[in-house]
Coordinates of C-alpha atoms in Angstrom, one line a residue:
M188 CA -26.7 6.4 -55.4
D189 CA -28.1 8.0 -59.3
N190 CA -31.0 10.3 -60.9
I191 CA -30.7 13.0 -58.2
G192 CA -27.2 14.1 -58.5
L193 CA -25.1 15.8 -55.8
P194 CA -23.8 16.6 -52.5
P195 CA -23.1 19.4 -50.7
T196 CA -20.3 21.5 -50.5
P197 CA -16.8 20.3 -48.6
G198 CA -17.0 21.0 -44.3
K199 CA -20.4 21.4 -45.0
L200 CA -21.4 18.2 -43.8
K201 CA -19.0 17.1 -40.8
P202 CA -18.6 13.8 -39.4
E203 CA -20.9 13.0 -35.9
K204 CA -18.9 12.2 -32.4
Y205 CA -18.6 9.4 -30.8
H206 CA -20.0 8.3 -28.1
P207 CA -19.4 5.7 -25.7
P208 CA -22.2 3.2 -24.5
S209 CA -22.6 4.5 -20.9
S210 CA -22.3 0.4 -19.3
L211 CA -22.0 -3.4 -20.4
H212 CA -26.4 -3.2 -20.2
H213 CA -26.6 -1.2 -23.4
H214 CA -23.8 -2.3 -25.6
R215 CA -25.9 -5.8 -24.9
F216 CA -28.4 -4.1 -26.0
R217 CA -27.2 -2.6 -28.9
L218 CA -26.4 -6.1 -30.4
S219 CA -30.0 -7.1 -29.5
K220 CA -31.5 -4.1 -31.9
L221 CA -29.0 -5.2 -34.0
T222 CA -29.1 -8.5 -35.1
L223 CA -33.4 -7.6 -34.2
F224 CA -32.9 -5.0 -38.1
S225 CA -30.1 -8.0 -39.7
T226 CA -33.0 -10.7 -39.5
I227 CA -35.7 -8.9 -40.3
F228 CA -33.4 -7.3 -43.4
L229 CA -32.3 -11.1 -44.0
A230 CA -36.0 -12.4 -44.2
F231 CA -37.2 -9.8 -46.1
I232 CA -34.7 -10.7 -48.9
L233 CA -35.5 -13.3 -48.6
F234 CA -39.4 -13.4 -49.3
F235 CA -38.5 -11.7 -52.4
F236 CA -36.3 -13.8 -53.2
I237 CA -38.1 -17.1 -52.4
L238 CA -41.7 -16.3 -53.9
S239 CA -40.6 -13.6 -56.6
P240 CA -41.8 -15.6 -60.1
S241 CA -39.4 -15.4 -62.5
P242 CA -39.9 -11.7 -64.3
S243 CA -42.8 -11.0 -66.6
P244 CA -41.7 -9.4 -69.5
S245 CA -40.0 -6.0 -69.3
P246 CA -37.6 -3.1 -69.9
T247 CA -35.1 -5.1 -68.1
S248 CA -36.0 -8.8 -69.5
P249 CA -33.8 -10.3 -71.7
N250 CA -33.3 -11.9 -75.4
Q251 CA -34.5 -15.3 -74.6
T252 CA -33.3 -16.9 -77.7
R253 CA -29.9 -18.9 -77.3
S254 CA -27.3 -16.9 -79.3
W255 CA -24.3 -19.0 -77.6
G256 CA -22.3 -21.7 -78.7
G257 CA -20.4 -23.5 -81.7
S258 CA -16.9 -23.6 -82.8
D259 CA -16.6 -20.3 -84.2
W260 CA -18.7 -19.1 -80.7
E261 CA -15.7 -20.1 -78.7
K262 CA -13.2 -19.2 -81.1
R263 CA -14.2 -15.9 -80.5
V264 CA -15.0 -16.6 -76.5
T265 CA -10.8 -18.0 -76.9
K266 CA -9.3 -14.8 -78.8
S267 CA -10.5 -12.3 -77.4
A268 CA -9.2 -14.0 -73.6
R269 CA -6.5 -14.4 -75.2
R270 CA -4.1 -12.3 -72.5
S271 CA -0.4 -10.4 -73.6
S272 CA 2.0 -12.6 -71.2
S273 CA 1.6 -15.3 -68.1
S274 CA 1.6 -12.1 -65.9
S275 CA -1.2 -10.8 -67.4
L276 CA -4.5 -11.1 -65.8
T277 CA -7.7 -12.8 -67.8
V278 CA -10.7 -11.2 -66.9
L279 CA -14.7 -11.8 -67.4
V280 CA -16.6 -8.2 -67.2
T281 CA -19.9 -8.4 -66.9
G282 CA -22.1 -5.7 -68.1
A283 CA -19.4 -5.2 -70.0
A284 CA -21.2 -2.9 -72.5
G285 CA -22.9 -0.9 -70.0
F286 CA -20.8 2.5 -68.2
V287 CA -18.9 1.2 -65.9
G288 CA -18.6 -2.5 -67.6
S289 CA -17.7 -0.9 -71.4
H290 CA -14.8 1.6 -69.7
V291 CA -13.3 -0.8 -67.9
S292 CA -13.4 -3.4 -70.0
L293 CA -11.4 -1.0 -72.4
A294 CA -8.7 -0.4 -69.7
L295 CA -7.8 -3.9 -69.4
K296 CA -7.2 -4.9 -73.3
R297 CA -5.5 -1.9 -73.6
R298 CA -3.1 -2.7 -71.0
G299 CA -2.3 -6.7 -72.6
D300 CA -5.1 -8.2 -69.7
G301 CA -7.2 -11.0 -71.5
V302 CA -11.1 -9.8 -71.8
L303 CA -14.1 -11.7 -72.9
G304 CA -17.2 -9.1 -71.7
L305 CA -20.9 -10.3 -70.6
D306 CA -23.7 -9.0 -71.8
N307 CA -27.6 -9.3 -71.6
F308 CA -28.3 -5.7 -73.8
N309 CA -31.8 -5.4 -71.8
R310 CA -33.7 -2.5 -72.3
Y311 CA -34.0 -0.9 -68.7
Y312 CA -31.8 2.5 -71.0
D313 CA -32.0 3.2 -74.8
P314 CA -29.7 -0.6 -76.2
N315 CA -28.7 1.6 -78.7
L316 CA -26.0 3.4 -76.5
K317 CA -25.0 -0.2 -75.6
R318 CA -24.8 -1.2 -78.8
A319 CA -22.5 1.4 -79.8
R320 CA -20.5 1.0 -76.8
Q321 CA -19.5 -2.8 -78.0
K322 CA -18.5 -1.5 -81.2
L323 CA -15.8 0.3 -79.1
L324 CA -15.0 -2.9 -77.9
S325 CA -14.7 -5.1 -80.6
R326 CA -12.4 -2.3 -82.3
A327 CA -10.7 -3.2 -79.2
G328 CA -10.4 -6.5 -79.7
V329 CA -13.2 -6.9 -76.5
F330 CA -16.0 -9.7 -77.5
V331 CA -19.4 -9.5 -75.5
V332 CA -21.1 -12.2 -75.3
E333 CA -24.6 -12.3 -75.8
G334 CA -26.6 -13.6 -72.3
D335 CA -27.9 -13.6 -68.9
I336 CA -25.7 -14.0 -65.4
N337 CA -28.9 -15.9 -64.3
D338 CA -27.7 -18.4 -67.4
S339 CA -26.9 -21.2 -65.5
P340 CA -25.2 -23.6 -68.8
L341 CA -23.8 -20.1 -70.4
L342 CA -21.9 -19.8 -67.1
H343 CA -20.5 -22.7 -66.5
K344 CA -19.7 -23.0 -70.5
L345 CA -17.9 -20.0 -70.2
F346 CA -16.2 -21.2 -67.7
D347 CA -15.1 -24.5 -69.0
V348 CA -13.6 -22.5 -72.0
V349 CA -11.6 -20.0 -70.6
P350 CA -9.3 -20.4 -67.0
F351 CA -10.7 -17.2 -65.5
T352 CA -8.0 -15.2 -62.8
H353 CA -10.1 -12.5 -61.7
V354 CA -14.6 -11.7 -62.5
M355 CA -15.6 -8.0 -62.6
H356 CA -19.2 -8.2 -62.2
L357 CA -20.6 -5.1 -62.9
A358 CA -23.8 -6.3 -64.0
A359 CA -26.9 -5.4 -62.1
Q360 CA -30.8 -3.6 -61.7
A361 CA -29.7 -0.1 -62.1
G362 CA -31.9 3.2 -60.8
V363 CA -33.5 3.4 -57.2
R364 CA -36.6 4.5 -58.3
Y365 CA -36.7 2.5 -61.0
A366 CA -37.2 0.1 -57.5
M367 CA -40.6 1.1 -57.1
N368 CA -41.8 -0.5 -60.0
N369 CA -40.2 -3.4 -60.6
P370 CA -39.0 -4.8 -58.0
Y371 CA -38.6 -8.4 -59.1
S372 CA -35.7 -7.4 -61.8
Y373 CA -33.2 -6.4 -59.0
V374 CA -34.5 -9.8 -57.3
H375 CA -33.9 -11.7 -59.9
S376 CA -30.9 -9.7 -61.3
N377 CA -28.7 -8.4 -58.6
I378 CA -29.4 -11.2 -56.0
A379 CA -30.3 -14.1 -57.7
G380 CA -28.0 -13.5 -60.9
F381 CA -24.9 -12.5 -58.6
V382 CA -25.4 -16.1 -56.9
N383 CA -25.6 -17.9 -60.4
L384 CA -22.6 -16.0 -61.1
L385 CA -20.6 -17.3 -58.0
E386 CA -22.2 -20.9 -57.8
A387 CA -20.0 -21.0 -61.9
A388 CA -16.9 -19.2 -60.1
K389 CA -17.6 -21.6 -56.8
S390 CA -16.8 -25.0 -59.3
A391 CA -13.7 -23.4 -61.5
N392 CA -10.9 -24.8 -61.2
P393 CA -8.8 -22.7 -60.9
Q394 CA -11.0 -20.3 -58.8
P395 CA -11.0 -16.4 -60.3
A396 CA -10.9 -13.3 -57.6
I397 CA -14.1 -11.7 -57.3
V398 CA -14.4 -8.3 -57.8
Y399 CA -18.0 -6.9 -58.3
A400 CA -19.3 -3.2 -58.1
S401 CA -21.5 -2.6 -54.6
S402 CA -23.1 1.0 -54.4
S403 CA -22.9 4.0 -51.9
S404 CA -26.6 3.7 -51.6
V405 CA -25.6 0.6 -48.8
Y406 CA -25.3 3.9 -46.5
G407 CA -29.0 3.8 -47.0
L408 CA -30.5 6.7 -43.6
N409 CA -26.2 6.7 -42.2
S410 CA -26.1 10.5 -40.8
K411 CA -22.6 10.2 -40.7
V412 CA -20.0 12.2 -42.8
P413 CA -18.2 11.2 -44.3
F414 CA -19.2 7.4 -45.2
S415 CA -17.3 4.7 -43.7
E416 CA -17.0 1.2 -45.2
K417 CA -17.2 1.3 -41.1
D418 CA -19.8 2.7 -40.8
R419 CA -23.5 0.5 -40.6
T420 CA -25.3 -0.2 -44.1
D421 CA -28.1 -1.8 -42.1
Q422 CA -30.8 0.8 -43.1
P423 CA -30.9 0.9 -47.0
A424 CA -33.8 3.2 -48.0
S425 CA -34.4 2.1 -51.2
L426 CA -35.2 -1.7 -52.2
Y427 CA -31.9 -1.2 -54.8
A428 CA -29.8 -0.2 -51.6
A429 CA -31.4 -3.1 -50.2
T430 CA -30.1 -5.7 -52.6
K431 CA -26.8 -4.6 -52.7
K432 CA -26.2 -4.6 -49.2
A433 CA -27.6 -8.5 -49.7
G434 CA -25.0 -8.8 -52.5
E435 CA -22.1 -8.4 -50.1
A436 CA -23.9 -10.6 -47.8
I437 CA -24.0 -13.1 -50.1
A438 CA -20.1 -11.8 -50.5
H439 CA -19.4 -13.0 -47.4
T440 CA -20.9 -16.5 -47.4
Y441 CA -18.9 -17.8 -50.4
N442 CA -15.6 -15.7 -49.2
N443 CA -16.6 -18.1 -45.9
I444 CA -17.4 -21.5 -47.2
Y445 CA -15.7 -21.9 -50.1
G446 CA -13.5 -19.5 -50.5
L447 CA -14.0 -17.1 -52.9
S448 CA -12.0 -14.7 -52.5
T449 CA -14.0 -11.4 -52.8
T450 CA -13.5 -7.3 -53.6
G451 CA -16.6 -5.5 -53.3
L452 CA -16.2 -1.4 -54.5
R453 CA -19.0 1.2 -53.5
F454 CA -19.7 3.5 -56.5
F455 CA -20.4 7.1 -55.8
T456 CA -22.2 8.8 -58.6
V457 CA -20.5 7.9 -61.2
Y458 CA -20.2 10.6 -64.2
G459 CA -18.7 10.3 -67.5
P460 CA -18.6 10.2 -71.5
W461 CA -21.0 7.2 -72.5
G462 CA -23.1 7.6 -69.2
R463 CA -26.7 6.2 -68.0
P464 CA -29.1 8.6 -69.4
D465 CA -30.8 8.1 -66.4
M466 CA -28.6 9.3 -64.1
A467 CA -29.4 13.2 -63.6
Y468 CA -26.3 15.2 -65.4
F469 CA -27.5 13.0 -68.4
F470 CA -30.9 14.2 -68.4
F471 CA -30.2 17.4 -67.8
T472 CA -27.7 18.1 -70.1
K473 CA -30.8 16.9 -72.6
D474 CA -33.1 18.8 -71.1
I475 CA -31.5 22.2 -70.7
L476 CA -30.6 21.9 -75.0
K477 CA -34.1 21.1 -75.5
G478 CA -35.3 23.9 -73.9
K479 CA -37.2 22.4 -71.3
Q480 CA -38.3 22.3 -67.9
I481 CA -35.5 20.8 -65.0
T482 CA -37.0 19.6 -61.3
V483 CA -34.2 20.9 -59.2
F484 CA -34.5 18.5 -56.0
E485 CA -34.4 20.5 -52.6
A486 CA -33.9 18.1 -49.1
P487 CA -37.3 18.6 -47.1
D488 CA -36.1 22.0 -44.8
G489 CA -34.8 23.4 -48.0
G490 CA -31.3 22.2 -47.4
S491 CA -29.2 21.2 -50.9
V492 CA -29.4 17.4 -52.2
A493 CA -25.4 16.9 -52.7
R494 CA -23.6 13.7 -54.2
D495 CA -19.4 12.7 -54.2
F496 CA -19.9 12.3 -58.1
T497 CA -17.6 10.9 -59.1
Y498 CA -15.6 10.6 -62.8
I499 CA -15.6 7.5 -64.4
D500 CA -11.8 7.7 -65.5
D501 CA -11.1 7.9 -61.1
I502 CA -13.6 4.8 -61.0
V503 CA -11.6 2.7 -63.6
K504 CA -8.4 3.1 -62.1
G505 CA -10.0 2.2 -58.7
C506 CA -11.4 -1.4 -60.3
L507 CA -8.2 -1.8 -62.0
G508 CA -6.3 -1.6 -58.8
A509 CA -8.9 -3.8 -56.5
L510 CA -8.1 -6.2 -59.5
D511 CA -4.3 -6.5 -59.6
T512 CA -4.5 -6.6 -55.0
A513 CA -6.4 -9.2 -55.7
K514 CA -5.4 -12.3 -54.3
K515 CA -6.5 -16.1 -55.3
S516 CA -8.9 -17.9 -53.7
T517 CA -8.6 -20.6 -51.7
G518 CA -11.0 -23.1 -53.5
S519 CA -10.8 -25.8 -55.3
G520 CA -13.6 -28.0 -57.0
G521 CA -16.1 -25.8 -54.5
K522 CA -14.0 -27.1 -51.0
K523 CA -12.7 -24.3 -49.2
K524 CA -8.5 -25.1 -48.3
G525 CA -7.7 -22.6 -46.2
P526 CA -8.9 -18.5 -45.8
A527 CA -9.7 -16.4 -48.7
Q528 CA -9.4 -12.8 -48.5
Y529 CA -12.4 -10.2 -48.7
R530 CA -12.6 -6.1 -48.7
I531 CA -14.7 -4.1 -49.8
F532 CA -13.6 -0.5 -50.2
N533 CA -15.3 3.6 -50.8
L534 CA -14.7 4.7 -54.5
G535 CA -15.5 8.0 -54.6
N536 CA -14.2 11.8 -55.0
T537 CA -14.7 13.0 -51.3
S538 CA -16.0 16.2 -53.0
P539 CA -19.8 17.0 -52.6
V540 CA -21.3 18.7 -55.1
P541 CA -24.8 20.8 -54.4
V542 CA -27.1 20.0 -57.3
S543 CA -27.4 23.2 -57.8
E544 CA -24.0 24.1 -59.0
L545 CA -24.5 21.2 -60.9
V546 CA -26.7 23.0 -62.9
S547 CA -24.7 25.9 -63.0
I548 CA -21.9 24.5 -64.9
L549 CA -23.6 23.0 -67.3
E550 CA -25.3 26.0 -68.4
K551 CA -21.9 27.6 -68.7
L552 CA -20.8 24.3 -70.3
L553 CA -23.5 24.6 -73.0
K554 CA -24.2 28.6 -73.0
V555 CA -28.4 28.4 -72.5
K556 CA -29.9 29.4 -69.3
A557 CA -31.3 26.1 -67.4
K558 CA -35.4 26.3 -66.6
R559 CA -35.6 25.7 -63.2
K560 CA -38.7 23.9 -60.5
V561 CA -37.1 23.9 -57.4
M562 CA -38.8 21.2 -55.4
P563 CA -38.9 18.8 -52.5
M564 CA -37.4 15.8 -52.7
P565 CA -39.9 13.0 -53.2
R566 CA -39.9 10.0 -51.2
N567 CA -38.5 7.1 -53.9
G568 CA -35.7 5.5 -52.0
D569 CA -33.0 8.4 -53.1
V570 CA -30.6 10.0 -50.0
R571 CA -29.7 13.7 -49.8
F572 CA -26.5 13.6 -49.7
T573 CA -23.7 11.7 -50.7
H574 CA -19.9 12.1 -48.9
A575 CA -17.1 9.2 -49.7
N576 CA -13.6 8.1 -47.0
I577 CA -11.5 6.6 -49.7
S578 CA -8.7 5.9 -47.2
R579 CA -8.8 2.6 -47.0
A580 CA -8.5 2.5 -50.6
Q581 CA -6.1 5.1 -50.6
G582 CA -3.8 3.0 -48.6
E583 CA -4.3 -0.8 -49.9
L584 CA -5.7 0.0 -53.9
G585 CA -3.3 4.0 -54.5
Y586 CA -6.5 4.8 -55.4
M587 CA -7.0 8.8 -56.0
P588 CA -9.7 10.7 -58.3
T589 CA -7.9 13.6 -59.9
T590 CA -11.3 14.7 -61.7
D591 CA -13.4 17.6 -60.2
L592 CA -16.2 18.2 -61.4
A593 CA -16.3 21.8 -63.7
T594 CA -13.3 19.1 -65.4
G595 CA -15.3 15.6 -66.0
L596 CA -18.5 17.1 -67.3
K597 CA -17.0 19.7 -69.8
K598 CA -14.8 16.1 -71.3
F599 CA -18.9 14.6 -70.8
V600 CA -20.7 17.4 -72.2
R601 CA -18.2 17.0 -75.8
W602 CA -19.2 13.8 -75.8
Y603 CA -22.4 14.3 -75.8
I604 CA -22.5 16.9 -78.1
D605 CA -20.6 14.4 -80.6
F606 CA -22.7 11.8 -80.1
Y607 CA -26.3 13.0 -80.5
S608 CA -25.6 16.9 -82.2
P609 CA -28.8 18.4 -81.6
S610 CA -29.6 20.8 -83.9
N611 CA -30.3 24.0 -81.8
Y612 CA -26.7 23.7 -79.4
K613 CA -24.4 26.7 -80.5
G614 CA -21.5 26.4 -77.9
P615 CA -18.2 25.5 -79.0
W616 CA -17.9 22.0 -80.0

């Protein structure tokens, strides 16, 4: 979930009561409906997957020039992936120059794991920010291979050169609203690209354990809160959400057929330093400092639009927890030898915040009064609120978020001022 920004205050949203079916006939009817919805959903995904043309040049199209291979390149790859001890992990991080990917890569490297990055540096948002993250990674000893997850020869080459124990798959076409303008880029990256990665992983020997980024968007039109991994996720509100749900189904398929250990992480509105410029907290900060009007959306009934904002450091802890508890894949040479681990977790903050409160916090931090324009939420795939139930991640990953929104935004603003140094800023940093 992204773009709009926040969920209602804690306690405002209460879980709906469960009413057991009145009869076996009713239960079968509900199952039939669920099967029908699932069939339609999969048909929709297959339609786009099979019939969609290769994406034309767009902000999401990668550079097609081959920039990998050769002995020097292989030396850089193996050096970056070298781990400090036999008990450390060797991790391929896709989307390593992205927001979450760069933070996870740095955290892994700091603790002694071998880390190799992969990123296509697309132009969905300012590539200069991605290049700046790449420089941070390079100084830490992490090499980011410039390439695309749809490049099958590249992926197979990487798995031939490095015996990865884990893959942290974070590469994706992000953004809910952009899907309305360029739907094929989402199918190309989030579905075809994921399949390509899993194909390479299943054939590797040894097979790595796969941890991948899903999204709170998969809960779609679900009105029961907080969102639990047990809730239905067959009502996506956007194409982005549909591709993330498809990714979960695809991961299950490869787990079942090929013995790949797969763990899906449903992120809830991640924010913080080095974040994505298309996120509400980021462009609100930019526009407030420039004295521009910002648009604050409200629900059709006038209620608050809210998100379960989760600080990047907390998300990183959840990602590392998932990697550390992931069991080995059970296949070899593309053949399954036994049941493999399959998991899905929510990674949120459990404290939904209204978008109006987000703006108020930014006003205090920036010492600038925002010019607000309140408008009804458009029909673009965004949902009114998100709220994570994290009990499963707490129990199995030891996941416990510790950063509230005010504290996290203060750290973000400090980074933003330092990185962009706007001349009109008069605050303490």
